Amino acid sequence: MARPLRILHLYPDLLNLYADRGNILVLRRRCEWRGIPVEVQPVPRGERPDLAHAHLVLLGGGSDREQMLVAETLRGMREDLRAAVEAGLPLLAVCGGYQLLGHFYELADGRRVEGLGLLDLETTAGRTRLIGNIAIESPAFGTIVGFENHAGRTRHRHEPLGRVLAGHGNNGEDGWEGVRYRNVIGTYIHGPLLPKNPALADHLIRTALEYAGEPADLAPLPDDLEQAAQQAVLERRLPAARTR
Ligand code: GLN
């Protein structure tokens, strides 16, 4: 392809708690290995980028305080984001970013951070944090592993990303993890997410290429190391699934 695939990394200076930057490195490298030119644009706090030039958007996780700061900026681009998402813009939102896709995130003290309302999704902080290794089974992407650390309990009526095999997931109760809506993926899984889950990384690249109007046939890559990394997490003692 002649034009580079353009990835927008929203607010890495605020939402950078859980190695979310690693997701960018993986996307970039997996494109480069296939000769696909990539351009990553980190968007600093307070700025509202022009989404018309983006083929893939990443929104990471952060503390409650950082989340409040980005929420305000994000709300200012709500209609642009909504239009782009409805048109098929691929968007990966992790943890705090995932929560902001919904109507609100209610803190433990009752204050509400108003979200983007792009998804029919609500999050309320519990009194304990849901922390630890997590494994899920996703109908589309197979096994996905990683780490989670959140106070928020999220509930929604969309398609989940997968079923919790071990760990907590959306709320520690219903056994679901993450969300899928059009080309949006929201998840609590970080650590970062993509290095140990190459099928998901390639899905994002494929949908971004399609959105860019480019050929999206991806040459397979030897993923032995990635699969070994995933296996290592699975063989570690994972916490039991909290399902009801
Ligand atoms: N502040 C949110 C929570 O604890 C998100 C945290 C995060 O992004 N890890 O639920």
CSV table of C-alpha atoms and ligand atoms in Angstrom, one decimal:
chain,number,residue,atom,x,y,z
A,1,MET,CA,0.0,0.0,0.0
A,2,ALA,CA,1.2,3.5,-0.8
A,3,ARG,CA,-0.5,5.4,2.0
A,4,PRO,CA,0.5,4.5,5.6
A,5,LEU,CA,-1.9,3.0,8.0
A,6,ARG,CA,-2.6,5.8,10.5
A,7,ILE,CA,-3.0,4.8,14.1
A,8,LEU,CA,-4.1,7.5,16.6
A,9,HIS,CA,-2.9,6.9,20.2
A,10,LEU,CA,-5.2,9.0,22.4
A,11,TYR,CA,-3.6,10.6,25.4
A,12,PRO,CA,-0.7,8.4,26.1
A,13,ASP,CA,0.6,11.0,28.5
A,14,LEU,CA,-2.4,10.4,30.8
A,15,LEU,CA,-3.6,6.9,29.9
A,16,ASN,CA,-0.4,4.9,30.2
A,17,LEU,CA,-0.8,3.0,33.4
A,18,TYR,CA,-0.7,-0.6,32.2
A,19,ALA,CA,1.8,-0.9,29.4
A,20,ASP,CA,-0.9,0.1,26.9
A,21,ARG,CA,2.0,1.6,24.8
A,22,GLY,CA,3.0,-2.1,24.1
A,23,ASN,CA,-0.1,-2.5,22.1
A,24,ILE,CA,1.1,0.2,19.7
A,25,LEU,CA,4.6,-1.4,19.4
A,26,VAL,CA,2.9,-4.7,18.5
A,27,LEU,CA,0.7,-3.2,15.9
A,28,ARG,CA,3.5,-1.3,14.3
A,29,ARG,CA,5.9,-4.3,14.2
A,30,ARG,CA,3.3,-6.7,12.8
A,31,CYS,CA,2.6,-4.2,10.0
A,32,GLU,CA,6.3,-3.6,9.3
A,33,TRP,CA,7.0,-7.4,9.1
A,34,ARG,CA,4.5,-7.5,6.3
A,35,GLY,CA,5.7,-4.4,4.5
A,36,ILE,CA,2.7,-2.3,5.5
A,37,PRO,CA,3.7,1.3,6.2
A,38,VAL,CA,2.4,2.7,9.6
A,39,GLU,CA,2.2,6.1,11.1
A,40,VAL,CA,1.5,6.4,14.8
A,41,GLN,CA,0.2,9.8,16.0
A,42,PRO,CA,0.3,10.2,19.8
A,43,VAL,CA,-2.3,12.7,20.8
A,44,PRO,CA,-1.4,14.8,23.9
A,45,ARG,CA,-3.8,15.7,26.6
A,46,GLY,CA,-6.4,18.3,25.7
A,47,GLU,CA,-6.0,17.9,22.0
A,48,ARG,CA,-8.9,16.8,19.7
A,49,PRO,CA,-7.5,15.1,16.7
A,50,ASP,CA,-9.1,15.1,13.2
A,51,LEU,CA,-10.6,11.6,13.1
A,52,ALA,CA,-11.0,11.8,9.3
A,53,HIS,CA,-7.3,10.8,9.0
A,54,ALA,CA,-7.4,7.9,11.4
A,55,HIS,CA,-7.7,4.2,10.4
A,56,LEU,CA,-7.3,2.8,14.0
A,57,VAL,CA,-7.7,4.5,17.4
A,58,LEU,CA,-6.3,3.3,20.7
A,59,LEU,CA,-7.5,4.5,24.1
A,60,GLY,CA,-5.7,3.1,27.1
A,61,GLY,CA,-6.3,2.9,30.8
A,62,GLY,CA,-5.5,5.3,33.6
A,63,SER,CA,-6.3,6.2,37.2
A,64,ASP,CA,-9.7,7.7,38.2
A,65,ARG,CA,-8.1,11.2,38.2
A,66,GLU,CA,-6.6,10.8,34.7
A,67,GLN,CA,-9.8,9.3,33.4
A,68,MET,CA,-11.7,12.4,34.5
A,69,LEU,CA,-9.3,14.7,32.7
A,70,VAL,CA,-9.5,12.8,29.4
A,71,ALA,CA,-13.3,12.3,29.7
A,72,GLU,CA,-13.8,16.0,29.3
A,73,THR,CA,-11.7,16.2,26.1
A,74,LEU,CA,-13.3,13.1,24.7
A,75,ARG,CA,-16.8,14.4,25.3
A,76,GLY,CA,-15.9,17.3,23.1
A,77,MET,CA,-15.4,14.9,20.2
A,78,ARG,CA,-18.4,12.7,21.0
A,79,GLU,CA,-20.3,13.3,17.7
A,80,ASP,CA,-17.2,12.9,15.5
A,81,LEU,CA,-16.3,9.7,17.4
A,82,ARG,CA,-19.8,8.4,17.1
A,83,ALA,CA,-20.0,9.0,13.4
A,84,ALA,CA,-16.6,7.4,12.8
A,85,VAL,CA,-17.5,4.3,14.9
A,86,GLU,CA,-20.8,3.9,13.1
A,87,ALA,CA,-18.8,4.1,9.8
A,88,GLY,CA,-16.6,1.3,11.0
A,89,LEU,CA,-13.6,3.0,12.5
A,90,PRO,CA,-11.6,0.3,14.5
A,91,LEU,CA,-11.2,1.4,18.1
A,92,LEU,CA,-9.5,-0.5,20.9
A,93,ALA,CA,-10.3,0.8,24.4
A,94,VAL,CA,-8.7,-0.7,27.4
A,95,CYS,CA,-9.8,-0.5,31.1
A,96,GLY,CA,-10.4,3.2,31.9
A,97,GLY,CA,-10.8,3.8,28.1
A,98,TYR,CA,-13.3,1.0,27.9
A,99,GLN,CA,-15.3,2.5,30.7
A,100,LEU,CA,-15.4,5.9,29.0
A,101,LEU,CA,-17.1,4.4,25.9
A,102,GLY,CA,-20.3,4.0,28.0
A,103,HIS,CA,-22.7,6.3,29.7
A,104,PHE,CA,-20.8,6.9,32.9
A,105,TYR,CA,-18.2,5.6,35.4
A,106,GLU,CA,-19.5,6.0,39.0
A,107,LEU,CA,-16.7,6.4,41.5
A,108,ALA,CA,-16.8,4.8,44.9
A,109,ASP,CA,-17.7,8.2,46.5
A,110,GLY,CA,-20.8,8.4,44.2
A,111,ARG,CA,-19.4,11.0,41.8
A,112,ARG,CA,-20.1,10.2,38.2
A,113,VAL,CA,-17.7,10.7,35.3
A,114,GLU,CA,-19.9,11.1,32.2
A,115,GLY,CA,-18.7,9.0,29.4
A,116,LEU,CA,-19.1,9.2,25.6
A,117,GLY,CA,-22.3,7.2,25.5
A,118,LEU,CA,-21.1,5.4,22.3
A,119,LEU,CA,-22.1,2.1,23.8
A,120,ASP,CA,-25.0,1.2,26.0
A,121,LEU,CA,-22.7,0.4,28.9
A,122,GLU,CA,-22.4,1.5,32.5
A,123,THR,CA,-19.7,1.1,35.1
A,124,THR,CA,-19.8,1.5,38.9
A,125,ALA,CA,-16.8,1.2,41.2
A,126,GLY,CA,-17.0,-1.5,43.8
A,127,ARG,CA,-15.4,-1.5,47.2
A,128,THR,CA,-12.7,-4.0,46.1
A,129,ARG,CA,-10.4,-4.0,43.1
A,130,LEU,CA,-10.5,-6.9,40.7
A,131,ILE,CA,-6.9,-7.7,40.2
A,132,GLY,CA,-4.9,-10.5,38.7
A,133,ASN,CA,-4.1,-12.7,35.6
A,134,ILE,CA,-7.1,-13.3,33.4
A,135,ALA,CA,-7.9,-15.7,30.6
A,136,ILE,CA,-11.0,-15.6,28.4
A,137,GLU,CA,-12.4,-17.6,25.5
A,138,SER,CA,-13.5,-15.5,22.7
A,139,PRO,CA,-15.7,-17.0,19.9
A,140,ALA,CA,-13.8,-14.8,17.3
A,141,PHE,CA,-10.3,-14.8,18.6
A,142,GLY,CA,-9.8,-17.9,20.7
A,143,THR,CA,-8.1,-17.7,24.0
A,144,ILE,CA,-7.0,-14.3,25.2
A,145,VAL,CA,-4.8,-13.8,28.2
A,146,GLY,CA,-3.5,-10.8,30.2
A,147,PHE,CA,-3.8,-8.9,33.4
A,148,GLU,CA,-6.6,-6.9,34.9
A,149,ASN,CA,-6.8,-4.3,37.7
A,150,HIS,CA,-10.0,-2.3,38.1
A,151,ALA,CA,-12.5,-1.1,40.6
A,152,GLY,CA,-15.1,-0.6,38.0
A,153,ARG,CA,-17.9,-3.2,37.5
A,154,THR,CA,-19.1,-2.9,33.9
A,155,ARG,CA,-22.5,-4.1,32.6
A,156,HIS,CA,-23.8,-3.9,29.0
A,157,ARG,CA,-26.2,-5.4,26.5
A,158,HIS,CA,-23.8,-5.7,23.6
A,159,GLU,CA,-21.8,-8.7,22.5
A,160,PRO,CA,-19.1,-9.5,25.0
A,161,LEU,CA,-15.5,-10.1,23.8
A,162,GLY,CA,-15.4,-13.4,25.5
A,163,ARG,CA,-16.3,-15.7,28.4
A,164,VAL,CA,-14.1,-15.6,31.5
A,165,LEU,CA,-12.1,-18.8,32.0
A,166,ALA,CA,-10.1,-17.4,35.0
A,167,GLY,CA,-10.2,-14.0,36.6
A,168,HIS,CA,-12.9,-11.4,37.0
A,169,GLY,CA,-13.8,-9.8,33.6
A,170,ASN,CA,-16.5,-7.1,33.3
A,171,ASN,CA,-17.8,-7.3,36.8
A,172,GLY,CA,-16.7,-10.4,38.6
A,173,GLU,CA,-20.2,-11.8,38.5
A,174,ASP,CA,-21.7,-12.6,35.2
A,175,GLY,CA,-18.7,-14.3,33.6
A,176,TRP,CA,-18.3,-12.0,30.6
A,177,GLU,CA,-15.4,-9.9,29.6
A,178,GLY,CA,-15.2,-6.9,27.3
A,179,VAL,CA,-17.4,-5.7,24.5
A,180,ARG,CA,-17.6,-5.8,20.8
A,181,TYR,CA,-19.7,-3.3,18.8
A,182,ARG,CA,-19.1,-2.8,15.1
A,183,ASN,CA,-15.2,-2.5,14.9
A,184,VAL,CA,-14.9,-1.4,18.6
A,185,ILE,CA,-13.3,-3.7,21.1
A,186,GLY,CA,-13.4,-2.7,24.8
A,187,THR,CA,-11.7,-4.8,27.4
A,188,TYR,CA,-10.2,-4.8,30.9
A,189,ILE,CA,-7.3,-6.9,29.7
A,190,HIS,CA,-3.9,-5.2,29.6
A,191,GLY,CA,-0.4,-6.0,30.5
A,192,PRO,CA,-0.3,-5.0,27.5
A,193,LEU,CA,-3.0,-6.9,25.6
A,194,LEU,CA,-1.7,-7.5,22.1
A,195,PRO,CA,1.8,-9.2,22.5
A,196,LYS,CA,0.4,-12.4,23.8
A,197,ASN,CA,-2.8,-12.3,21.7
A,198,PRO,CA,-1.6,-12.0,18.1
A,199,ALA,CA,-5.0,-13.1,16.6
A,200,LEU,CA,-6.5,-10.0,18.1
A,201,ALA,CA,-3.7,-7.8,16.9
A,202,ASP,CA,-4.1,-9.0,13.4
A,203,HIS,CA,-7.9,-8.6,13.6
A,204,LEU,CA,-7.3,-4.9,14.4
A,205,ILE,CA,-4.8,-4.5,11.6
A,206,ARG,CA,-7.2,-6.2,9.1
A,207,THR,CA,-10.1,-4.1,10.0
A,208,ALA,CA,-8.0,-0.9,9.9
A,209,LEU,CA,-6.8,-1.8,6.4
A,210,GLU,CA,-10.4,-2.5,5.3
A,211,TYR,CA,-11.5,0.9,6.8
A,212,ALA,CA,-8.6,2.5,4.9
A,213,GLY,CA,-9.8,0.9,1.7
A,214,GLU,CA,-6.7,-1.1,1.3
A,215,PRO,CA,-6.2,-4.9,0.6
A,216,ALA,CA,-6.6,-6.7,3.9
A,217,ASP,CA,-5.1,-10.1,3.2
A,218,LEU,CA,-2.5,-10.5,5.9
A,219,ALA,CA,0.5,-12.8,5.3
A,220,PRO,CA,0.7,-15.2,8.3
A,221,LEU,CA,3.6,-14.6,10.7
A,222,PRO,CA,5.4,-17.3,12.7
A,223,ASP,CA,3.8,-16.7,16.1
A,224,ASP,CA,5.7,-19.3,18.1
A,225,LEU,CA,7.0,-16.9,20.7
A,226,GLU,CA,3.7,-15.2,21.1
A,227,GLN,CA,1.9,-18.5,21.5
A,228,ALA,CA,4.6,-19.6,24.0
A,229,ALA,CA,4.0,-16.4,26.0
A,230,GLN,CA,0.3,-17.0,26.0
A,231,GLN,CA,0.8,-20.6,27.1
A,232,ALA,CA,3.1,-19.5,29.9
A,233,VAL,CA,0.3,-17.4,31.3
A,234,LEU,CA,-2.2,-20.2,31.0
A,235,GLU,CA,0.0,-22.6,32.8
A,236,ARG,CA,0.6,-20.3,35.7
A,237,ARG,CA,-1.8,-20.6,38.5
A,238,LEU,CA,-4.7,-18.5,37.3
A,239,PRO,CA,-7.3,-17.4,39.8
A,240,ALA,CA,-10.5,-19.3,39.6
A,241,ALA,CA,-13.3,-17.8,37.5
A,242,ARG,CA,-15.8,-15.8,39.6
A,243,THR,CA,-19.0,-16.7,37.9
A,244,ARG,CA,-22.4,-17.1,39.3
B,1,GLN,N1,-10.3,3.8,37.2
B,1,GLN,C1,-10.9,2.7,36.7
B,1,GLN,C2,-11.1,1.5,37.6
B,1,GLN,O1,-10.4,1.3,38.6
B,1,GLN,C3,-10.0,2.3,35.5
B,1,GLN,C4,-8.7,1.8,36.0
B,1,GLN,C5,-7.8,1.4,34.9
B,1,GLN,O2,-7.8,1.9,33.8
B,1,GLN,N2,-7.0,0.4,35.2
B,1,GLN,O3,-12.0,0.8,37.4
